[in-house]
mmCIF file of C-alpha atoms and ligand atoms in Angstrom:
data_model
loop_
_atom_site.group_PDB
_atom_site.id
_atom_site.type_symbol
_atom_site.label_atom_id
_atom_site.label_comp_id
_atom_site.label_asym_id
_atom_site.label_seq_id
_atom_site.Cartn_x
_atom_site.Cartn_y
_atom_site.Cartn_z
ATOM 1 C CA MET Y 4 117.036 83.557 97.425
ATOM 2 C CA GLU Y 5 117.144 85.768 93.829
ATOM 3 C CA ASN Y 6 113.602 87.365 93.195
ATOM 4 C CA ILE Y 7 113.146 86.229 89.369
ATOM 5 C CA TYR Y 8 110.146 87.995 89.153
ATOM 6 C CA GLU Y 9 112.351 91.672 89.974
ATOM 7 C CA ASP Y 10 111.906 93.396 86.771
ATOM 8 C CA ARG Y 11 108.694 91.536 85.581
ATOM 9 C CA VAL Y 12 105.712 93.936 84.957
ATOM 10 C CA ILE Y 13 102.430 92.102 84.043
ATOM 11 C CA PRO Y 14 100.134 95.390 82.565
ATOM 12 C CA VAL Y 15 96.667 93.261 83.274
ATOM 13 C CA THR Y 16 94.532 94.016 86.272
ATOM 14 C CA SER Y 17 91.150 94.559 87.488
ATOM 15 C CA ILE Y 18 88.921 97.336 88.350
ATOM 16 C CA THR Y 19 89.064 95.361 92.162
ATOM 17 C CA SER Y 20 92.725 95.115 92.212
ATOM 18 C CA GLY Y 21 93.599 96.018 96.189
ATOM 19 C CA ILE Y 22 89.811 96.209 97.369
ATOM 20 C CA GLY Y 23 89.595 93.444 99.776
ATOM 21 C CA GLN Y 24 86.611 91.736 101.328
ATOM 22 C CA THR Y 25 86.297 89.211 104.618
ATOM 23 C CA ILE Y 26 83.762 86.447 103.398
ATOM 24 C CA SER Y 27 83.399 84.352 106.162
ATOM 25 C CA ASP Y 28 85.193 84.111 110.193
ATOM 26 C CA GLY Y 29 88.408 85.052 109.966
ATOM 27 C CA VAL Y 30 89.125 84.816 105.829
ATOM 28 C CA TYR Y 31 89.852 87.998 104.175
ATOM 29 C CA TYR Y 32 91.175 87.844 100.541
ATOM 30 C CA LEU Y 33 92.610 90.528 98.591
ATOM 31 C CA PRO Y 34 93.280 91.210 95.018
ATOM 32 C CA THR Y 35 96.430 91.872 93.507
ATOM 33 C CA GLN Y 36 95.739 93.673 89.636
ATOM 34 C CA ILE Y 37 94.378 89.896 88.495
ATOM 35 C CA VAL Y 38 95.246 87.592 91.487
ATOM 36 C CA ASN Y 39 93.786 86.815 94.617
ATOM 37 C CA VAL Y 40 95.841 86.594 98.134
ATOM 38 C CA ILE Y 41 93.705 85.493 101.355
ATOM 39 C CA TYR Y 42 94.484 86.159 105.125
ATOM 40 C CA ILE Y 43 93.251 83.193 107.447
ATOM 41 C CA THR Y 44 93.170 83.726 111.194
ATOM 42 C CA ASP Y 45 93.026 80.943 113.725
ATOM 43 C CA PRO Y 46 90.215 82.684 115.439
ATOM 44 C CA LYS Y 47 91.399 80.754 118.593
ATOM 45 C CA THR Y 48 95.202 81.432 118.622
ATOM 46 C CA ASN Y 49 94.800 84.887 116.708
ATOM 47 C CA GLN Y 50 97.745 83.191 114.322
ATOM 48 C CA TRP Y 51 97.539 83.894 110.388
ATOM 49 C CA VAL Y 52 98.755 82.064 107.630
ATOM 50 C CA LEU Y 53 98.565 83.970 104.089
ATOM 51 C CA ILE Y 54 97.643 81.452 100.923
ATOM 52 C CA ASP Y 55 99.417 82.471 97.848
ATOM 53 C CA ALA Y 56 101.431 85.694 97.443
ATOM 54 C CA GLY Y 57 99.991 87.460 94.325
ATOM 55 C CA MET Y 58 101.772 88.640 91.414
ATOM 56 C CA PRO Y 59 105.185 90.041 91.247
ATOM 57 C CA ARG Y 60 105.937 92.890 92.807
ATOM 58 C CA SER Y 61 103.200 93.332 95.114
ATOM 59 C CA SER Y 62 105.202 92.289 98.377
ATOM 60 C CA GLN Y 63 104.573 95.340 99.562
ATOM 61 C CA LYS Y 64 100.878 95.428 99.305
ATOM 62 C CA ILE Y 65 100.413 92.325 100.350
ATOM 63 C CA ILE Y 66 103.177 93.037 103.564
ATOM 64 C CA ASP Y 67 100.400 96.914 104.125
ATOM 65 C CA GLU Y 68 97.701 94.879 104.644
ATOM 66 C CA ALA Y 69 98.923 92.321 106.890
ATOM 67 C CA GLU Y 70 100.535 94.838 108.928
ATOM 68 C CA GLN Y 71 96.926 97.216 109.043
ATOM 69 C CA ARG Y 72 94.944 94.123 110.197
ATOM 70 C CA PHE Y 73 97.587 92.260 112.162
ATOM 71 C CA GLY Y 74 99.846 94.251 113.734
ATOM 72 C CA ASP Y 75 103.318 95.664 112.611
ATOM 73 C CA ASP Y 76 105.160 92.483 115.021
ATOM 74 C CA ASN Y 77 102.793 90.053 113.648
ATOM 75 C CA PRO Y 78 103.786 87.662 110.433
ATOM 76 C CA PRO Y 79 101.814 85.254 108.981
ATOM 77 C CA LYS Y 80 103.150 81.483 110.949
ATOM 78 C CA ALA Y 81 103.464 80.339 107.020
ATOM 79 C CA ILE Y 82 102.798 80.964 103.404
ATOM 80 C CA LEU Y 83 100.491 78.019 101.515
ATOM 81 C CA LEU Y 84 100.682 77.543 98.036
ATOM 82 C CA THR Y 85 97.705 76.343 96.154
ATOM 83 C CA HIS Y 86 100.159 75.843 93.542
ATOM 84 C CA GLY Y 87 102.874 77.188 91.985
ATOM 85 C CA HIS Y 88 102.278 79.844 88.732
ATOM 86 C CA PHE Y 89 103.831 83.719 88.222
ATOM 87 C CA ASP Y 90 100.495 84.674 89.175
ATOM 88 C CA HIS Y 91 100.147 82.865 92.256
ATOM 89 C CA VAL Y 92 103.578 83.296 93.376
ATOM 90 C CA GLY Y 93 105.052 86.276 91.790
ATOM 91 C CA SER Y 94 105.651 87.784 95.336
ATOM 92 C CA ILE Y 95 107.200 84.992 97.394
ATOM 93 C CA THR Y 96 110.050 85.252 97.295
ATOM 94 C CA ASP Y 97 110.322 89.161 98.802
ATOM 95 C CA LEU Y 98 107.376 87.796 101.491
ATOM 96 C CA VAL Y 99 109.837 85.006 102.428
ATOM 97 C CA ASN Y 100 112.544 87.545 102.659
ATOM 98 C CA TYR Y 101 111.116 90.028 104.586
ATOM 99 C CA TRP Y 102 109.065 87.474 107.176
ATOM 100 C CA ASN Y 103 111.100 84.539 107.163
ATOM 101 C CA VAL Y 104 108.598 82.023 107.240
ATOM 102 C CA PRO Y 105 108.192 78.300 106.050
ATOM 103 C CA VAL Y 106 106.171 78.249 102.820
ATOM 104 C CA TYR Y 107 104.048 74.849 102.076
ATOM 105 C CA ALA Y 108 102.678 72.931 99.032
ATOM 106 C CA HIS Y 109 101.883 69.949 97.664
ATOM 107 C CA SER Y 110 104.535 67.393 97.414
ATOM 108 C CA LEU Y 111 103.475 67.293 93.696
ATOM 109 C CA GLU Y 112 104.442 71.058 93.106
ATOM 110 C CA MET Y 113 107.765 71.117 94.988
ATOM 111 C CA PRO Y 114 109.597 70.510 91.839
ATOM 112 C CA TYR Y 115 107.837 73.708 90.384
ATOM 113 C CA LEU Y 116 108.748 75.664 93.432
ATOM 114 C CA THR Y 117 112.078 74.659 93.626
ATOM 115 C CA GLY Y 118 114.314 75.407 90.709
ATOM 116 C CA LYS Y 119 113.985 71.683 89.213
ATOM 117 C CA GLN Y 120 111.274 71.867 86.822
ATOM 118 C CA SER Y 121 109.126 74.760 84.367
ATOM 119 C CA TYR Y 122 105.352 74.448 83.504
ATOM 120 C CA PRO Y 123 104.250 74.126 80.487
ATOM 121 C CA LYS Y 124 104.718 77.776 78.129
ATOM 122 C CA GLY Y 125 100.829 79.167 78.463
ATOM 123 C CA ASP Y 126 98.986 77.896 75.645
ATOM 124 C CA PRO Y 127 97.457 80.658 72.933
ATOM 125 C CA THR Y 128 95.493 78.150 71.335
ATOM 126 C CA VAL Y 129 92.861 77.666 73.529
ATOM 127 C CA ASP Y 130 89.536 80.410 72.919
ATOM 128 C CA GLY Y 131 88.516 82.384 75.191
ATOM 129 C CA GLY Y 132 89.730 85.496 74.667
ATOM 130 C CA LEU Y 133 92.946 88.001 74.504
ATOM 131 C CA ILE Y 134 94.844 87.320 78.173
ATOM 132 C CA SER Y 135 94.708 83.461 76.969
ATOM 133 C CA GLU Y 136 96.348 84.713 73.053
ATOM 134 C CA VAL Y 137 99.049 86.807 75.374
ATOM 135 C CA SER Y 138 99.634 83.955 77.829
ATOM 136 C CA PRO Y 139 102.817 82.605 76.068
ATOM 137 C CA LEU Y 140 104.432 85.664 77.464
ATOM 138 C CA PHE Y 141 103.795 85.235 81.155
ATOM 139 C CA PRO Y 142 106.962 83.449 82.861
ATOM 140 C CA ASN Y 143 106.018 79.653 83.402
ATOM 141 C CA HIS Y 144 109.657 79.396 84.878
ATOM 142 C CA SER Y 145 110.144 77.511 87.931
ATOM 143 C CA ILE Y 146 111.117 79.855 91.389
ATOM 144 C CA ASP Y 147 113.638 78.225 93.791
ATOM 145 C CA LEU Y 148 112.810 77.996 97.023
ATOM 146 C CA GLU Y 149 115.443 76.634 98.681
ATOM 147 C CA GLN Y 150 114.815 75.193 102.270
ATOM 148 C CA HIS Y 151 112.064 77.527 103.027
ATOM 149 C CA VAL Y 152 109.844 75.261 100.851
ATOM 150 C CA LYS Y 153 108.320 72.155 102.881
ATOM 151 C CA PRO Y 154 105.199 69.607 101.580
ATOM 152 C CA LEU Y 155 102.469 69.957 102.863
ATOM 153 C CA PRO Y 156 101.558 66.952 105.631
ATOM 154 C CA GLU Y 157 100.179 64.175 104.200
ATOM 155 C CA ASN Y 158 96.875 63.944 106.434
ATOM 156 C CA ASN Y 159 95.222 66.878 104.537
ATOM 157 C CA SER Y 160 96.005 68.877 108.339
ATOM 158 C CA VAL Y 161 96.781 72.662 107.369
ATOM 159 C CA PRO Y 162 99.650 73.953 109.403
ATOM 160 C CA PHE Y 163 97.826 76.918 112.153
ATOM 161 C CA LEU Y 164 94.507 76.896 111.202
ATOM 162 C CA PRO Y 165 93.339 73.436 112.983
ATOM 163 C CA ASP Y 166 89.745 74.035 111.409
ATOM 164 C CA TRP Y 167 91.307 73.639 108.122
ATOM 165 C CA THR Y 168 91.925 70.953 105.356
ATOM 166 C CA TRP Y 169 93.767 70.418 102.312
ATOM 167 C CA ILE Y 170 92.108 68.539 99.295
ATOM 168 C CA HIS Y 171 94.672 67.429 96.124
ATOM 169 C CA THR Y 172 92.428 69.128 93.712
ATOM 170 C CA PRO Y 173 94.859 68.242 90.448
ATOM 171 C CA GLY Y 174 94.861 69.036 86.716
ATOM 172 C CA HIS Y 175 95.339 72.510 87.022
ATOM 173 C CA THR Y 176 98.773 71.917 87.976
ATOM 174 C CA LYS Y 177 99.730 68.239 89.051
ATOM 175 C CA GLY Y 178 99.827 69.611 92.914
ATOM 176 C CA HIS Y 179 97.261 72.650 92.774
ATOM 177 C CA ILE Y 180 95.259 72.149 96.035
ATOM 178 C CA SER Y 181 92.636 73.592 97.717
ATOM 179 C CA LEU Y 182 91.499 74.580 101.551
ATOM 180 C CA PHE Y 183 87.939 73.677 103.155
ATOM 181 C CA ARG Y 184 87.004 74.797 106.681
ATOM 182 C CA GLU Y 185 83.591 71.956 107.263
ATOM 183 C CA LYS Y 186 82.157 73.820 110.354
ATOM 184 C CA ASP Y 187 80.600 76.879 107.869
ATOM 185 C CA LYS Y 188 81.666 75.456 104.523
ATOM 186 C CA THR Y 189 83.875 77.298 103.242
ATOM 187 C CA LEU Y 190 86.464 77.132 100.114
ATOM 188 C CA VAL Y 191 89.041 78.177 99.274
ATOM 189 C CA ALA Y 192 89.649 77.113 96.176
ATOM 190 C CA GLY Y 193 92.677 77.833 94.131
ATOM 191 C CA ASP Y 194 92.597 77.625 90.704
ATOM 192 C CA ALA Y 195 90.666 74.220 90.655
ATOM 193 C CA PHE Y 196 86.970 76.668 89.764
ATOM 194 C CA VAL Y 197 87.421 80.352 89.067
ATOM 195 C CA THR Y 198 84.327 82.958 89.490
ATOM 196 C CA VAL Y 199 85.674 84.940 86.231
ATOM 197 C CA LYS Y 200 86.164 84.169 82.631
ATOM 198 C CA GLN Y 201 90.137 84.250 82.888
ATOM 199 C CA GLU Y 202 90.606 83.870 79.987
ATOM 200 C CA SER Y 203 89.364 87.447 78.729
ATOM 201 C CA LEU Y 204 90.917 91.137 79.609
ATOM 202 C CA TYR Y 205 87.467 92.115 79.545
ATOM 203 C CA LYS Y 206 85.960 89.964 82.168
ATOM 204 C CA VAL Y 207 89.444 90.076 84.184
ATOM 205 C CA MET Y 208 89.477 94.095 84.074
ATOM 206 C CA THR Y 209 85.789 94.250 84.809
ATOM 207 C CA GLN Y 210 85.744 91.143 86.992
ATOM 208 C CA LYS Y 211 81.731 89.867 85.819
ATOM 209 C CA LEU Y 212 81.338 87.221 87.993
ATOM 210 C CA GLU Y 213 80.853 84.391 86.150
ATOM 211 C CA ILE Y 214 81.811 80.965 87.009
ATOM 212 C CA SER Y 215 84.383 79.169 84.952
ATOM 213 C CA GLY Y 216 86.674 75.971 84.769
ATOM 214 C CA PRO Y 217 90.778 76.705 85.726
ATOM 215 C CA PRO Y 218 92.489 79.228 83.276
ATOM 216 C CA LYS Y 219 92.502 77.329 80.048
ATOM 217 C CA TYR Y 220 95.876 77.839 78.765
ATOM 218 C CA PHE Y 221 97.529 76.894 81.734
ATOM 219 C CA THR Y 222 96.046 73.694 82.323
ATOM 220 C CA THR Y 223 97.171 70.877 81.602
ATOM 221 C CA ASP Y 224 95.114 68.006 82.831
ATOM 222 C CA TRP Y 225 91.353 68.412 82.166
ATOM 223 C CA ASP Y 226 90.039 64.652 82.831
ATOM 224 C CA ALA Y 227 92.158 65.229 86.453
ATOM 225 C CA ALA Y 228 90.439 69.016 86.851
ATOM 226 C CA TRP Y 229 86.983 67.613 85.966
ATOM 227 C CA ARG Y 230 87.298 64.985 88.941
ATOM 228 C CA SER Y 231 88.950 67.746 91.042
ATOM 229 C CA VAL Y 232 85.785 69.776 90.225
ATOM 230 C CA LYS Y 233 82.922 67.155 91.229
ATOM 231 C CA LYS Y 234 85.339 66.136 94.258
ATOM 232 C CA LEU Y 235 84.469 70.038 95.481
ATOM 233 C CA ASN Y 236 80.665 70.189 94.154
ATOM 234 C CA LYS Y 237 80.213 66.989 97.115
ATOM 235 C CA LEU Y 238 81.877 69.411 100.017
ATOM 236 C CA LYS Y 239 78.503 71.588 98.893
ATOM 237 C CA PRO Y 240 80.482 74.597 99.733
ATOM 238 C CA SER Y 241 78.297 77.873 101.192
ATOM 239 C CA VAL Y 242 81.451 80.240 100.019
ATOM 240 C CA ALA Y 243 83.447 80.482 97.877
ATOM 241 C CA ILE Y 244 87.052 82.512 97.248
ATOM 242 C CA THR Y 245 88.661 81.223 93.758
ATOM 243 C CA GLY Y 246 92.084 82.050 92.423
ATOM 244 C CA HIS Y 247 90.792 85.029 90.054
ATOM 245 C CA GLY Y 248 87.063 86.644 90.594
ATOM 246 C CA LEU Y 249 84.953 87.218 93.338
ATOM 247 C CA PRO Y 250 83.671 85.471 95.859
ATOM 248 C CA MET Y 251 81.063 83.138 95.070
ATOM 249 C CA SER Y 252 77.879 81.931 98.205
ATOM 250 C CA GLY Y 253 74.768 80.660 98.997
ATOM 251 C CA ASP Y 254 72.627 79.235 95.884
ATOM 252 C CA THR Y 255 74.175 81.046 93.269
ATOM 253 C CA LEU Y 256 77.228 79.218 94.570
ATOM 254 C CA THR Y 257 75.163 75.981 95.043
ATOM 255 C CA ASN Y 258 73.853 76.283 91.560
ATOM 256 C CA GLU Y 259 77.070 77.496 89.113
ATOM 257 C CA LEU Y 260 78.801 74.640 90.664
ATOM 258 C CA ASP Y 261 76.740 71.919 90.131
ATOM 259 C CA LYS Y 262 76.010 73.324 87.044
ATOM 260 C CA LEU Y 263 80.099 73.605 86.101
ATOM 261 C CA SER Y 264 80.319 70.000 87.905
ATOM 262 C CA THR Y 265 77.654 68.726 85.271
ATOM 263 C CA ASP Y 266 78.348 70.234 81.859
ATOM 264 C CA PHE Y 267 82.542 70.887 82.488
ATOM 265 C CA ASP Y 268 83.244 69.427 79.061
ATOM 266 C CA SER Y 269 80.630 71.824 77.373
ATOM 267 C CA ILE Y 270 81.603 75.248 80.156
ATOM 268 C CA ALA Y 271 85.202 74.394 81.075
ATOM 269 C CA ILE Y 272 86.923 72.272 78.721
ATOM 270 C CA PRO Y 273 87.908 74.342 75.504
ATOM 271 C CA GLU Y 274 87.662 73.362 71.755
ATOM 272 C CA HIS Y 275 91.484 72.592 71.019
ATOM 273 C CA GLY Y 276 94.350 73.042 72.873
ATOM 274 C CA ARG Y 277 97.605 71.515 73.122
ATOM 275 C CA PHE Y 278 96.526 69.857 75.939
ATOM 276 C CA VAL Y 279 92.903 68.819 74.681
ATOM 277 C CA HIS Y 280 92.814 65.583 73.700
HETATM 278 ZN ZN1 LIG X 310 97.263 78.650 87.776
HETATM 279 ZN ZN1 LIG X 311 96.201 81.701 88.634
#
């Protein structure tokens, strides 16, 4: 497969890039520049799955971390994608070529992962800061994972991770998903909401912890995005790792997610933008 991001250096990063952390049993995240990848292990089988594929040109870091944690001969059983934006699939081609494992995503996300449809360009007219302003420069073209990508099982089970379910959380993209483990209420939210003001270059660099809706410049359906946040709030997660930002847990998460779920219109939805009606 061709890596369409081969020569794309995206010059934004954060102080926590490369510094990973375990957030709950078998759940470890690693920030690549400005986006998190998550390594989830099944405690019974010790098999593991990678969630999302980071920024372009991060594959070596993601692989090094994996081999350090799981050994050289223990590749993931699969890679799951919360959605197909460039910062979540940036290194997927190299990872699939290296590990030769299947990729799973929601069926509605397939056109964006098989070269059939591009996402709308980033919207610079939403408020929020410098990252919004430069977002039209971000890649928006579909990658083509060919036969390597498959739709997630329709019964919401997560391949190789029996304790987990996937939850359709559209709005940021049509086929966006989050992952949830009921027994300890661990949430992998993707970009359904994030814990940093992703539109602001300064806040992204410093990773200031602050609940926020999905990144504004790429979100196309705000009504659906609000419903998705309400759906996740109802699960009452005890710890959450989002696509961008630091993990959030305990009362802070409960209170902040509640506030976002109630005041989504004032906190998350931009005052103007191509997808705001
Ligand atoms: Zn996104
Ligand atoms: Zn993202």
